[in-house]
Every structure is written in C-alpha cells, then in structure tokens.
Short mmCIF file of C-alpha atoms in Angstrom, two decimals:
data_model
loop_
_atom_site.label_atom_id
_atom_site.label_comp_id
_atom_site.label_asym_id
_atom_site.label_seq_id
_atom_site.Cartn_x
_atom_site.Cartn_y
_atom_site.Cartn_z
CA MET S 9 0.00 0.00 0.00
CA GLY S 10 2.88 2.34 0.90
CA ARG S 11 4.65 1.68 -2.41
CA MET S 12 1.42 2.29 -4.29
CA LEU S 13 0.95 5.68 -2.56
CA GLU S 14 4.60 6.57 -3.30
CA TRP S 15 4.12 5.64 -6.97
CA LEU S 16 0.91 7.67 -7.22
CA THR S 17 2.54 10.66 -5.53
CA GLU S 18 5.59 10.54 -7.81
CA HIS S 19 3.54 10.16 -10.98
CA GLY S 20 1.18 12.95 -9.99
CA LYS S 21 3.94 15.54 -9.71
CA PRO S 22 4.56 18.04 -12.51
CA LEU S 23 7.83 17.90 -14.42
CA ARG S 24 10.52 20.20 -13.06
CA VAL S 25 12.65 21.45 -15.93
CA LYS S 26 15.74 23.64 -16.25
CA VAL S 27 16.75 25.06 -19.62
CA THR S 28 20.08 26.72 -20.39
CA THR S 29 20.20 29.04 -23.37
CA MET S 30 23.43 30.65 -24.59
CA ASP S 31 22.23 33.88 -23.01
CA ALA S 32 20.46 32.89 -19.78
CA ASP S 33 19.34 30.08 -17.47
CA LEU S 34 15.64 29.33 -17.18
CA ASN S 35 15.24 27.58 -13.86
CA GLU S 36 12.26 25.85 -12.32
CA LEU S 37 9.96 25.59 -15.30
CA SER S 38 6.99 23.49 -14.32
CA LEU S 39 5.20 21.34 -16.90
CA GLU S 40 2.42 18.81 -16.78
CA ARG S 41 3.74 15.27 -16.61
CA ASP S 42 2.34 14.35 -20.00
CA SER S 43 3.78 17.40 -21.77
CA VAL S 44 5.42 16.72 -25.13
CA GLY S 45 8.68 18.26 -26.30
CA GLN S 46 6.86 20.87 -28.40
CA HIS S 47 5.21 22.29 -25.28
CA LEU S 48 8.54 22.93 -23.57
CA PHE S 49 10.09 24.30 -26.77
CA ASP S 50 7.22 26.76 -27.31
CA THR S 51 7.45 27.86 -23.68
CA VAL S 52 11.17 28.64 -23.96
CA CYS S 53 10.75 30.52 -27.26
CA LYS S 54 7.98 32.62 -25.76
CA ILE S 55 10.02 33.47 -22.65
CA ILE S 56 13.09 34.64 -24.60
CA GLY S 57 11.06 36.33 -27.36
CA LEU S 58 12.37 34.23 -30.25
CA ARG S 59 10.43 34.16 -33.52
CA GLU S 60 12.83 32.37 -35.90
CA ILE S 61 12.19 29.16 -34.03
CA TRP S 62 12.92 26.77 -36.92
CA TYR S 63 16.70 26.90 -36.39
CA PHE S 64 16.64 25.78 -32.76
CA GLY S 65 16.03 22.72 -30.64
CA LEU S 66 16.38 21.31 -27.13
CA CYS S 67 19.12 18.79 -26.49
CA PHE S 68 20.26 16.70 -23.55
CA THR S 69 22.99 14.20 -22.72
CA ASN S 70 21.52 10.72 -22.33
CA ARG S 71 22.60 8.12 -19.79
CA LYS S 72 25.22 6.74 -22.19
CA GLY S 73 26.85 10.15 -22.66
CA PHE S 74 25.51 10.82 -26.16
CA THR S 75 23.93 14.13 -27.17
CA CYS S 76 20.29 13.71 -28.19
CA TRP S 77 17.68 16.13 -29.48
CA LEU S 78 14.35 16.22 -27.68
CA GLN S 79 11.60 14.88 -29.95
CA MET S 80 8.81 17.43 -30.32
CA ASP S 81 5.91 15.01 -30.78
CA LYS S 82 6.74 12.65 -27.91
CA ARG S 83 6.17 12.96 -24.19
CA ILE S 84 9.23 14.33 -22.43
CA ARG S 85 9.16 11.68 -19.71
CA ASP S 86 9.22 8.91 -22.34
CA GLN S 87 12.52 10.05 -23.89
CA ASN S 88 14.91 8.73 -21.23
CA VAL S 89 16.12 12.13 -20.10
CA PRO S 90 18.30 11.58 -17.01
CA LYS S 91 17.29 13.41 -13.87
CA GLN S 92 19.61 15.84 -12.12
CA PRO S 93 20.49 15.30 -8.42
CA ASP S 94 17.64 17.65 -7.46
CA GLY S 95 15.14 15.63 -9.52
CA SER S 96 14.83 18.15 -12.37
CA LEU S 97 15.39 17.59 -16.09
CA HIS S 98 18.07 19.70 -17.76
CA PHE S 99 18.10 20.78 -21.42
CA LEU S 100 20.26 23.02 -23.59
CA PHE S 101 18.50 25.37 -26.00
CA LEU S 102 20.82 25.40 -29.04
CA VAL S 103 21.00 25.95 -32.78
CA LYS S 104 19.93 22.67 -34.36
CA PHE S 105 19.63 23.62 -38.04
CA PHE S 106 22.00 26.04 -39.77
CA PRO S 107 21.24 28.42 -42.66
CA GLU S 108 23.19 28.37 -45.89
CA SER S 109 23.86 32.11 -45.59
CA VAL S 110 23.85 34.16 -42.40
CA LYS S 111 23.23 37.47 -44.16
CA GLY S 112 20.69 36.04 -46.53
CA GLU S 113 18.55 34.13 -44.04
CA LEU S 114 18.90 35.20 -40.39
CA ILE S 115 16.44 38.02 -39.81
CA GLN S 116 16.20 38.97 -36.14
CA ASP S 117 18.98 40.43 -34.00
CA LEU S 118 18.14 37.92 -31.24
CA THR S 119 18.59 35.00 -33.64
CA ARG S 120 21.99 36.27 -34.77
CA HIS S 121 22.99 36.91 -31.15
CA LEU S 122 22.23 33.32 -30.15
CA PHE S 123 24.14 32.03 -33.18
CA PHE S 124 27.06 34.32 -32.31
CA LEU S 125 27.23 33.09 -28.71
CA GLN S 126 27.04 29.42 -29.71
CA ILE S 127 29.60 29.60 -32.54
CA ARG S 128 31.95 31.64 -30.37
CA GLN S 129 31.66 29.02 -27.62
CA SER S 130 32.25 26.18 -30.10
CA ILE S 131 35.45 27.84 -31.30
CA LEU S 132 36.73 28.44 -27.77
CA THR S 133 36.03 24.83 -26.75
CA MET S 134 37.69 23.70 -30.02
CA ASP S 135 34.59 21.80 -31.13
CA LEU S 136 34.79 23.99 -34.23
CA TYR S 137 38.29 24.11 -35.70
CA CYS S 138 39.48 27.64 -36.44
CA PRO S 139 42.94 28.55 -37.83
CA SER S 140 44.87 31.31 -36.09
CA GLU S 141 44.35 34.03 -38.72
CA ALA S 142 40.58 33.61 -38.67
CA ALA S 143 40.58 33.31 -34.86
CA ILE S 144 42.21 36.73 -34.44
CA LEU S 145 39.79 38.34 -36.89
CA LEU S 146 36.85 36.72 -35.09
CA ALA S 147 38.22 37.90 -31.74
CA SER S 148 38.32 41.47 -33.06
CA TYR S 149 34.63 41.28 -33.99
CA ALA S 150 33.83 39.71 -30.62
CA VAL S 151 35.41 42.59 -28.65
CA GLN S 152 33.68 45.09 -30.93
CA ALA S 153 30.36 43.42 -30.13
CA LEU S 154 31.16 43.30 -26.41
CA TYR S 155 32.73 46.74 -25.86
CA GLY S 156 32.01 48.88 -28.92
CA ASP S 157 34.61 51.13 -30.53
CA GLN S 158 38.08 50.70 -29.04
CA ALA S 159 38.76 54.44 -28.72
CA GLN S 160 35.49 55.08 -26.91
CA HIS S 161 36.02 52.04 -24.66
CA HIS S 162 39.45 53.36 -23.63
CA GLN S 163 37.96 56.74 -22.74
CA GLN S 164 35.43 55.07 -20.45
CA GLN S 165 38.12 53.06 -18.62
CA GLN S 166 40.17 54.79 -15.93
CA GLN S 167 43.08 52.52 -16.84
CA ALA S 168 43.71 50.25 -19.80
CA GLU S 169 41.69 47.06 -19.27
CA GLN S 170 43.45 43.85 -20.27
CA LEU S 171 41.55 41.58 -22.63
CA ASP S 172 40.61 38.12 -21.36
CA LEU S 173 42.33 36.01 -24.02
CA ALA S 174 40.73 32.80 -22.72
CA LYS S 175 37.35 34.20 -23.78
CA LEU S 176 38.60 35.33 -27.18
CA LEU S 177 41.01 32.74 -28.59
CA PRO S 178 41.01 28.92 -28.38
CA VAL S 179 43.85 27.28 -26.45
CA SER S 180 45.04 25.59 -29.65
CA VAL S 181 45.77 29.00 -31.19
CA LEU S 182 47.36 30.45 -28.05
CA GLN S 183 49.72 27.47 -27.85
CA GLN S 184 50.54 27.43 -31.56
CA TYR S 185 53.00 30.33 -31.43
CA GLU S 186 55.48 31.52 -28.82
CA LEU S 187 53.76 34.82 -28.17
CA THR S 188 53.19 36.54 -24.86
CA ALA S 189 49.72 37.59 -23.70
CA ASP S 190 50.62 41.21 -24.50
CA MET S 191 51.60 40.28 -28.04
CA TRP S 192 48.34 38.41 -28.61
CA GLU S 193 46.40 41.35 -27.19
CA GLU S 194 48.23 43.78 -29.47
CA LYS S 195 47.24 41.68 -32.50
CA ILE S 196 43.58 41.67 -31.47
CA ARG S 197 43.56 45.39 -30.68
CA SER S 198 45.09 46.28 -34.06
CA TRP S 199 42.21 44.46 -35.79
CA TRP S 200 39.69 45.80 -33.30
CA ALA S 201 40.57 49.37 -34.32
CA ASN S 202 39.53 48.53 -37.89
CA ASN S 203 36.00 47.70 -36.71
CA SER S 204 35.29 51.22 -35.50
CA GLY S 205 31.72 52.28 -36.19
CA LEU S 206 30.22 48.80 -36.20
CA SER S 207 27.25 48.39 -33.88
CA LYS S 208 26.95 45.33 -31.65
CA GLU S 209 24.54 43.76 -34.12
CA GLU S 210 26.75 44.48 -37.13
CA ALA S 211 29.85 43.13 -35.37
CA GLU S 212 28.04 39.89 -34.49
CA GLU S 213 26.87 39.53 -38.09
CA GLU S 214 30.41 40.07 -39.43
CA PHE S 215 31.65 37.49 -36.91
CA LEU S 216 29.18 34.94 -38.27
CA CYS S 217 30.02 35.77 -41.90
CA VAL S 218 33.66 34.94 -41.21
CA ALA S 219 32.79 31.87 -39.13
CA GLU S 220 30.56 30.33 -41.79
CA GLU S 221 33.62 30.07 -44.05
CA LEU S 222 35.27 27.64 -41.60
CA ASP S 223 35.35 24.05 -42.85
CA MET S 224 33.47 22.54 -39.90
CA TYR S 225 30.93 25.36 -39.46
CA GLY S 226 27.34 24.18 -39.21
CA THR S 227 28.22 20.48 -39.39
CA GLN S 228 27.01 18.11 -36.66
CA TYR S 229 28.86 14.82 -36.35
CA TYR S 230 27.51 11.46 -35.20
CA PRO S 231 29.48 8.23 -34.69
CA ILE S 232 28.34 5.53 -37.13
CA ARG S 233 29.46 2.17 -38.53
CA ASN S 234 29.28 1.22 -42.20
CA GLN S 235 28.34 -2.20 -43.54
CA LYS S 236 31.93 -3.36 -43.00
CA ASP S 237 31.58 -2.35 -39.32
CA ALA S 238 34.24 0.38 -39.71
CA GLU S 239 33.90 3.32 -37.30
CA LEU S 240 33.13 6.56 -39.12
CA LEU S 241 31.41 9.91 -38.57
CA LEU S 242 28.28 11.15 -40.29
CA GLY S 243 28.35 14.94 -40.77
CA VAL S 244 25.03 16.69 -41.41
CA SER S 245 25.02 20.30 -42.64
CA ALA S 246 22.80 22.77 -44.50
CA LEU S 247 24.45 21.76 -47.77
CA GLY S 248 24.30 17.98 -47.47
CA VAL S 249 25.57 14.85 -45.74
CA GLY S 250 29.19 13.68 -45.56
CA ILE S 251 30.99 10.56 -44.36
CA PHE S 252 34.17 11.34 -42.40
CA GLU S 253 37.08 9.40 -40.97
CA THR S 254 37.05 9.61 -37.17
CA ASP S 255 40.38 11.48 -37.17
CA ASN S 256 39.47 13.94 -39.93
CA LYS S 257 36.40 16.13 -39.63
CA LEU S 258 37.51 18.49 -42.40
CA SER S 259 37.42 16.37 -45.56
CA PRO S 260 34.34 14.19 -46.17
CA ARG S 261 34.70 11.09 -48.33
CA PRO S 262 32.21 11.03 -49.88
CA PHE S 263 29.91 14.09 -49.61
CA PHE S 264 26.31 14.05 -50.85
CA PRO S 265 24.68 17.46 -51.48
CA TRP S 266 20.96 17.60 -50.79
CA THR S 267 20.34 17.95 -54.53
CA GLU S 268 21.67 14.40 -54.99
CA ILE S 269 19.76 12.85 -52.07
CA LYS S 270 16.30 11.49 -52.81
CA CYS S 271 15.53 10.37 -49.27
CA ILE S 272 16.96 8.98 -46.04
CA SER S 273 15.22 6.04 -44.39
CA PHE S 274 15.65 4.13 -41.15
CA LYS S 275 14.68 0.45 -40.90
CA HIS S 276 15.90 -2.51 -38.86
CA LYS S 277 18.55 -0.37 -37.08
CA MET S 278 20.03 0.67 -40.45
CA PHE S 279 20.03 4.09 -42.12
CA THR S 280 19.93 4.20 -45.92
CA ILE S 281 20.72 7.22 -48.09
CA TYR S 282 19.10 6.93 -51.52
CA THR S 283 20.89 9.11 -54.08
CA ALA S 284 19.67 10.50 -57.40
CA ASP S 285 21.80 8.01 -59.34
CA LYS S 286 20.01 5.16 -57.50
CA SER S 287 22.97 4.37 -55.24
CA LYS S 288 22.38 3.27 -51.66
CA ILE S 289 24.66 4.11 -48.75
CA LYS S 290 23.87 2.11 -45.63
CA PHE S 291 25.14 2.67 -42.10
CA ARG S 292 24.01 2.36 -38.50
CA ALA S 293 24.52 4.57 -35.48
CA GLN S 294 27.12 3.33 -33.00
CA ASP S 295 24.47 3.48 -30.32
CA MET S 296 20.75 2.87 -30.73
CA SER S 297 19.91 5.68 -28.31
CA ILE S 298 20.81 8.32 -30.92
CA ASN S 299 18.92 6.76 -33.84
CA GLN S 300 15.88 9.00 -33.52
CA SER S 301 17.97 12.17 -33.04
CA LEU S 302 20.06 11.38 -36.10
CA LEU S 303 17.03 10.67 -38.28
CA ASP S 304 15.26 13.79 -37.02
CA LEU S 305 18.32 15.93 -37.78
CA CYS S 306 18.68 14.59 -41.32
CA VAL S 307 15.00 14.95 -42.17
CA GLY S 308 14.71 18.40 -40.57
CA THR S 309 17.81 19.72 -42.32
CA HIS S 310 16.59 18.43 -45.68
CA ASN S 311 13.15 19.96 -45.15
CA LEU S 312 14.73 23.32 -44.34
CA TYR S 313 16.84 23.04 -47.50
CA LEU S 314 13.67 22.54 -49.55
CA ARG S 315 11.86 25.34 -47.72
CA ARG S 316 14.58 27.85 -48.67
CA ARG S 317 13.78 27.22 -52.30
CA GLN S 318 10.13 28.13 -51.85
CA PRO S 319 8.63 31.65 -51.60
CA ASP S 320 8.83 33.09 -48.08
CA LEU S 321 5.86 32.46 -45.83
CA LEU S 322 3.81 35.54 -44.91
CA GLU S 323 5.21 35.44 -41.36
CA VAL S 324 8.78 35.52 -42.70
CA GLN S 325 7.96 38.38 -45.08
CA GLN S 326 6.57 40.40 -42.18
CA MET S 327 9.62 39.65 -40.04
CA LYS S 328 11.94 40.81 -42.81
CA LEU S 329 10.03 44.08 -43.20
CA GLN S 330 10.18 44.68 -39.44
CA ALA S 331 13.89 43.84 -39.36
CA ASP S 332 14.60 46.27 -42.22
CA GLU S 333 12.78 49.03 -40.34
CA GLN S 334 14.68 48.29 -37.13
CA ARG S 335 17.96 48.30 -39.05
CA ARG S 336 17.09 51.65 -40.64
CA ARG S 337 16.29 53.19 -37.26
CA ARG S 338 19.47 51.78 -35.75
CA MET S 339 21.57 53.23 -38.57
CA ILE S 340 20.11 56.67 -37.90
CA ARG S 341 20.67 56.24 -34.16
CA ASP S 342 24.20 54.88 -34.43
CA GLN S 343 25.59 57.20 -37.08
CA SER S 344 28.51 58.99 -35.46
CA VAL S 345 27.42 62.53 -36.33
CA PRO S 346 29.28 64.98 -34.06
CA LYS S 347 27.12 67.41 -32.14
CA GLN S 348 27.48 71.16 -32.53
CA PRO S 349 28.26 73.34 -29.46
CA ASP S 350 24.52 73.93 -29.02
CA GLY S 351 23.84 70.17 -29.06
CA SER S 352 22.35 70.09 -32.56
CA LEU S 353 23.41 67.88 -35.49
CA HIS S 354 24.58 69.56 -38.70
CA PHE S 355 24.24 68.07 -42.19
CA LEU S 356 25.04 69.22 -45.72
CA PHE S 357 22.53 68.67 -48.52
CA LEU S 358 24.72 68.00 -51.56
CA VAL S 359 24.86 66.34 -54.95
CA LYS S 360 25.71 62.68 -54.36
CA PHE S 361 25.27 61.16 -57.82
CA PHE S 362 26.27 62.93 -61.03
CA PRO S 363 24.69 62.63 -64.48
CA GLU S 364 26.69 61.70 -67.55
CA SER S 365 25.33 64.76 -69.38
CA VAL S 366 24.06 67.98 -67.82
CA LYS S 367 22.03 69.03 -70.87
CA GLY S 368 20.70 65.55 -71.49
CA GLU S 369 19.62 64.67 -67.96
CA LEU S 370 19.11 67.64 -65.62
CA ILE S 371 15.54 68.84 -66.10
CA GLN S 372 14.53 71.42 -63.51
CA ASP S 373 16.08 74.87 -63.12
CA LEU S 374 16.37 74.30 -59.37
CA THR S 375 18.38 71.11 -59.90
CA ARG S 376 20.79 72.89 -62.24
CA HIS S 377 21.09 75.79 -59.80
CA LEU S 378 22.07 73.47 -56.93
CA PHE S 379 24.62 71.74 -59.18
CA PHE S 380 25.97 75.14 -60.26
CA LEU S 381 26.44 76.34 -56.68
CA GLN S 382 28.15 73.12 -55.56
CA ILE S 383 30.51 72.84 -58.55
CA ARG S 384 31.40 76.54 -58.31
CA GLN S 385 32.23 76.09 -54.62
CA SER S 386 34.33 72.98 -55.34
CA ILE S 387 36.39 74.92 -57.89
CA LEU S 388 36.94 77.86 -55.54
CA THR S 389 38.03 75.56 -52.69
CA MET S 390 40.28 73.70 -55.19
CA ASP S 391 38.59 70.36 -54.44
CA LEU S 392 37.93 70.28 -58.19
CA TYR S 393 41.05 71.09 -60.20
CA CYS S 394 40.43 73.71 -62.90
CA PRO S 395 43.10 75.11 -65.26
CA SER S 396 43.30 78.87 -65.66
CA GLU S 397 41.70 79.09 -69.14
CA ALA S 398 38.63 77.12 -68.06
CA ALA S 399 38.49 79.02 -64.75
CA ILE S 400 38.19 82.40 -66.52
CA LEU S 401 35.49 81.08 -68.87
CA LEU S 402 33.58 79.62 -65.91
CA ALA S 403 33.92 82.92 -64.01
CA SER S 404 32.36 84.75 -66.99
CA TYR S 405 29.32 82.44 -66.89
CA ALA S 406 29.12 82.85 -63.12
CA VAL S 407 28.94 86.68 -63.30
CA GLN S 408 26.39 86.38 -66.13
CA ALA S 409 24.24 84.18 -63.88
CA LEU S 410 24.73 86.50 -60.91
CA TYR S 411 24.35 89.94 -62.57
CA GLY S 412 22.91 89.40 -66.04
CA ASP S 413 24.21 91.24 -69.12
CA GLN S 414 27.33 93.29 -68.40
CA ALA S 415 26.10 96.43 -70.20
CA GLN S 416 22.77 96.45 -68.37
CA HIS S 417 24.49 95.75 -65.04
CA GLN S 418 26.82 98.74 -65.52
CA GLN S 419 23.87 101.02 -66.31
CA GLN S 420 22.21 100.04 -63.02
CA GLN S 421 25.37 100.84 -61.04
CA GLN S 422 26.08 104.50 -60.27
CA GLN S 423 29.78 103.68 -60.39
CA ALA S 424 31.67 100.70 -61.77
CA GLU S 425 31.47 97.89 -59.23
CA GLN S 426 34.65 95.89 -58.78
CA LEU S 427 34.29 92.12 -59.13
CA ASP S 428 35.08 89.97 -56.07
CA LEU S 429 37.80 87.77 -57.54
CA ALA S 430 37.87 85.49 -54.47
CA LYS S 431 34.33 84.39 -55.36
CA LEU S 432 35.14 83.86 -59.02
CA LEU S 433 38.62 82.32 -59.35
CA PRO S 434 40.46 79.75 -57.22
CA VAL S 435 43.59 80.93 -55.40
CA SER S 436 45.70 78.48 -57.42
CA VAL S 437 44.79 80.35 -60.62
CA LEU S 438 45.22 83.83 -59.12
CA GLN S 439 48.72 82.90 -57.93
CA GLN S 440 49.73 81.21 -61.17
CA TYR S 441 50.46 84.42 -63.07
CA GLU S 442 51.84 87.81 -62.01
CA LEU S 443 48.67 89.74 -62.80
CA THR S 444 47.05 92.53 -60.83
CA ALA S 445 43.44 92.35 -59.68
CA ASP S 446 42.47 94.85 -62.41
CA MET S 447 44.10 92.69 -65.08
CA TRP S 448 42.21 89.59 -63.88
CA GLU S 449 38.97 91.55 -63.83
CA GLU S 450 39.57 92.82 -67.35
CA LYS S 451 39.99 89.23 -68.56
CA ILE S 452 36.74 88.15 -66.93
CA ARG S 453 34.81 91.19 -68.22
CA SER S 454 36.00 90.59 -71.78
CA TRP S 455 34.56 87.06 -71.65
CA TRP S 456 31.48 88.25 -69.77
CA ALA S 457 30.57 90.54 -72.66
CA ASN S 458 30.39 87.49 -74.94
CA ASN S 459 27.60 86.02 -72.79
CA SER S 460 25.17 88.85 -73.47
CA GLY S 461 21.60 87.65 -73.82
CA LEU S 462 21.97 84.52 -71.67
CA SER S 463 19.40 84.23 -68.90
CA LYS S 464 20.45 83.20 -65.40
CA GLU S 465 19.33 79.62 -66.05
CA GLU S 466 21.12 79.44 -69.41
CA ALA S 467 24.33 80.84 -67.94
CA GLU S 468 24.28 78.26 -65.15
CA GLU S 469 23.74 75.49 -67.67
CA GLU S 470 26.65 76.71 -69.82
CA PHE S 471 28.79 76.86 -66.67
CA LEU S 472 27.99 73.20 -65.95
CA CYS S 473 28.61 72.13 -69.55
CA VAL S 474 32.13 73.57 -69.34
CA ALA S 475 32.70 72.18 -65.84
CA GLU S 476 31.74 68.63 -66.78
CA GLU S 477 34.70 68.55 -69.18
CA LEU S 478 37.13 68.96 -66.27
CA ASP S 479 39.08 65.79 -65.50
CA MET S 480 37.96 65.52 -61.88
CA TYR S 481 34.34 66.62 -62.42
CA GLY S 482 31.78 64.33 -60.77
CA THR S 483 34.41 62.03 -59.27
CA GLN S 484 34.33 61.31 -55.54
CA TYR S 485 37.54 60.01 -54.01
CA TYR S 486 37.95 57.65 -51.07
CA PRO S 487 41.22 56.53 -49.44
CA ILE S 488 41.75 52.78 -49.83
CA ARG S 489 44.44 50.12 -49.52
CA ASN S 490 45.03 47.40 -52.06
CA GLN S 491 45.95 43.79 -51.27
CA LYS S 492 49.60 44.83 -50.99
CA ASP S 493 48.55 47.40 -48.34
CA ALA S 494 49.55 50.32 -50.59
CA GLU S 495 47.66 53.58 -50.01
CA LEU S 496 45.56 54.58 -53.04
CA LEU S 497 42.39 56.46 -53.92
CA LEU S 498 39.18 54.99 -55.30
CA GLY S 499 37.41 57.41 -57.62
CA VAL S 500 33.72 56.82 -58.34
CA SER S 501 31.99 58.70 -61.16
CA ALA S 502 29.01 58.40 -63.48
CA LEU S 503 31.22 56.72 -66.07
CA GLY S 504 33.00 54.16 -63.92
CA VAL S 505 35.45 53.42 -61.14
CA GLY S 506 39.14 54.33 -61.14
CA ILE S 507 42.14 53.59 -58.96
CA PHE S 508 44.37 56.64 -58.42
CA GLU S 509 47.73 57.36 -56.84
CA THR S 510 47.30 59.56 -53.77
CA ASP S 511 49.23 62.41 -55.44
CA ASN S 512 47.46 62.20 -58.80
CA LYS S 513 43.67 62.49 -59.02
CA LEU S 514 43.72 63.09 -62.77
CA SER S 515 44.96 59.82 -64.28
CA PRO S 516 43.38 56.59 -63.01
CA ARG S 517 45.29 53.34 -63.34
CA PRO S 518 43.22 51.38 -64.08
CA PHE S 519 39.80 52.81 -64.98
CA LEU S 520 36.82 50.46 -65.18
CA PRO S 521 33.88 51.88 -67.18
CA LEU S 522 30.43 50.96 -65.91
CA ASP S 523 29.24 49.65 -69.25
CA ARG S 524 30.99 46.39 -68.44
CA ASP S 525 29.13 43.55 -66.76
CA GLN S 526 30.52 44.19 -63.30
CA MET S 527 29.67 42.83 -59.88
CA HIS S 528 30.52 44.81 -56.75
CA SER S 529 30.63 43.11 -53.36
CA PHE S 530 31.78 43.87 -49.83
CA LYS S 531 32.75 41.05 -47.48
CA HIS S 532 35.11 40.72 -44.52
CA LYS S 533 36.21 44.38 -44.86
CA MET S 534 37.22 43.88 -48.51
CA PHE S 535 35.61 45.39 -51.61
CA THR S 536 35.68 43.24 -54.74
CA ILE S 537 34.96 44.36 -58.31
CA SER S 538 34.34 41.35 -60.55
CA LEU S 539 34.70 42.04 -64.27
#
C-alpha cells in the first residue's frame, strides 16, 4: 500500500525542468507530466522572445553520454532524459539547423545573437576548428560586439583594461606560437581598431560571416558504422551529408549534397541514403539511443533546405520588413554625427550622384542651380582642379548668372562695381600668373561681354557644360588600400570606377567603365569588383 501511494505521488507531480540558453538560465519551469517536447520548446521561445524558431532545438545528454535532441511530438518523460540530483530535467536550447547564408537568411537580432554566442563558444572549446588568422579576426569582432569602438572604450576606462584572451582565442591557437599575452592582445587590438563604427549587431553579423567560411561550421557529427563495421562519422550540414574518418572532420569522403539525395530512411537499425543516381549508402549509429535524433536531424535539415527554395511564408515576409525598419532606425541612431556646441546635429545637402550629361539629364532649373552652386564652390576651394583658361570662362558664366548682361548691369550701377575675384577664381589660378586684380577683372569682363543675352538659367547650364569637361568633375575620391597594403584612392563617377595614386587624381590606373558587366561586393572588410 505504501509503495502504491509513493508511486501515485511521484507520478502525480509536474515535471521540473531547467533550460540553459546561450544567453540565460531558465530555472524551475513546471510542466504537466504528459507534456510533449513541443510544449517545452514553445514555452522557452515565448520566454526569450524568439520568432525564428525553426533553427533551434532542445538537447540533452543521455545516460550513455551521447547528445540527443528532444523529440517534439513525444512525451518528455518517455525520452529517457536523465534526472539531475535535485530531480529536475536539464536541457540546452541550441542551434539545431543552420542556414546556408547568415546574411541572406537570419532576420532577427536575437537569432543572430544566439548564433554568435554558440559559434563563439564552439570555437573556444575547439569543437569547431578555427585557424589562427581567422581566430584573431573573429576575436576582433567579438570585442567590438562586447565593448564597442576601441577608442570610446578606452575613454570610459580609468586605466587600460586587459583583454581576457581565454574568452577570445582557443587554447590551440594560443599554444601554436610563442607569443606573450601582451603580443596576442596587441594583435587583437590592431584588428579591433579597424572595426570602429560597427554596432553590436553588425559586429556579431560580421563574426558569423567569417565563421561560416570555416570548414566545420554548421556540421554536426555522429558516430556511425558502415556495412563493413568500420567506425566513421556522419556529418550533417545545411548543404548535405558527408561521411568522415574519425580522425578527420575536415574532408568528407564522400559528400552528398541535398540535390543528390532522394531520401533517407531508417529500418531494422540501419540508415539508408538513396541518391539521385540510384545508389544506396547504408550505415548504423554506433548506439541505438541516438537513432531518432540522427534521423530527425537529417529529415529536418533536408526539409529546411527545400523550404529555402520556396517563396517566403507571410510570417517571414513580415519579419523581414520589421527587421529592415529596425535596421534603418538603428543606422540613424548609431551614425557617429558629431554634435554642434549647441547640441544640434549639422548636415550638408549636396549632390551625391552625377549625371553623364548635364544638358541631357538635368531637367529642372532648381536642380541645375544646386549643381551650379556646388561645382562653383568645389572649384573655388580647389577640391575640383580647374586650369586657368577654363576658370576664366567659368567665371564669366558665373557673373552672367549673378548679374545678367554686363552692359545692363553697368547702367544700373552708379559707379563701376569691382568684381570679387575670391568668389570667381580659385587661389591656385590667381597665384599662377603675375597679374594685378584689375588685369584679372579685365579678362573676366571681356569674356562676360560674350555672354550677353543669356538668362540666369542658361548661364548656369553653360557653366555646368564647361565644368563637366574637367578631368575631376563628378568624381568622388575615397582613401583605400590594395591587397599589398599600398595607399591609393578609389574614384567613383558616373562613367566608372578608377584607382588613383594619392598624389594624382587626374589619371586613373586602371579605370573600369560601368558599361561592363561588373559585380561589386563587400565582405570581410574587402571590396571586390568582378569584371
């Protein structure tokens, strides 16, 4: 009778569950005894606010020491989850299925953050092999995500804070070279400085973009035996299924992309992969306790592969729109615009993109006027190089636009008004020849007389037609470094892209016209122009 009461009491209790996510511990979750895995999974997703739930799962270590995934459609208490000393059940909430492209598929910041934490942990524990060069780059993104810009972080610290290398680089990398802790830190800090301006979310995304290039990224390995009873590993990833030697997780032999796999079945303790060419690859798990987890992983990964090739569900479309809006707001918030003394932000409204032809493309008078004012200013400040002959001609169109016909302007003035040369010619031109102010003015007035009859709008258009023949017109220059780390300038114009020496903005070497079939990409801090 006593044993019966004890059994009834035990089986009437709710399930006590603890779940560890990469970001927090969820202790003392209470579930009904007959709850299935889906119930617990939904509860966790709701608590942490996760919407991209299809990448994640709950896993546990079974009594034989193997990692198993909790089955969603089965009762939790029927899945042989070992109890903790306090009687609770413990699960890890982890990434179960990986995308093919981080930037192309992960939508929410929270999703990327959980991926970032898990991949970072896998690298540090050496479950995910990472060579030293990539490890240092990843560490630089990690500290950017953790602390923000290096310069700003230093200002906030009363004294220089030493980086915790054990949380940034795997032991295998630290032991690979005879470098001191200070030398490792210097390497990380030098790369960290290059990440200035990246928000936490952007730094985590860049981290993942580098990490997904690692050979073992996104692959989950399970011990198996083939039909000859040889011990092997089955690696399941977003791209397909590979068979690995137990001492080599980098090079699968063979590898079957999902496009070549018709189906995967499980029968009589044996897994069978049916390929498109009607081949059959048979194997069995080294332990029966992981059969269901392995089958579930293969089927789920394949289903996600097929889903990517279908139009987005309405829910996903809405999430993408919301994420784009959040990203736009964050960009506005995070832009490092310096404040004025009165606390305001100051911006310039300028021409950003130039037409190939002023007469052929600019339509409104206001548009031409804004172009005229900006180009005129660029010439006067010598940001746009202008030889003396062109400068005098441009000055004559400028005074025509400002004052109208010279004869009529002189009639309206009681006495001859002297031209303000500083607002008409750049200093470089004025200093080029030994001419007095009167001599310069005489030159301009002689050309001005030729413009008689031009309206303000026509004079501004003629000004622009002359200006667009200048070598540097419409080209915006940015300092860059090539793969040899040489300092150069990238010039972008309506006609193409040029590479310039820093002391020569006139002659690009090479110049790539835009009429070619070009692809421009930016990845891992590098711009690539594909011809």
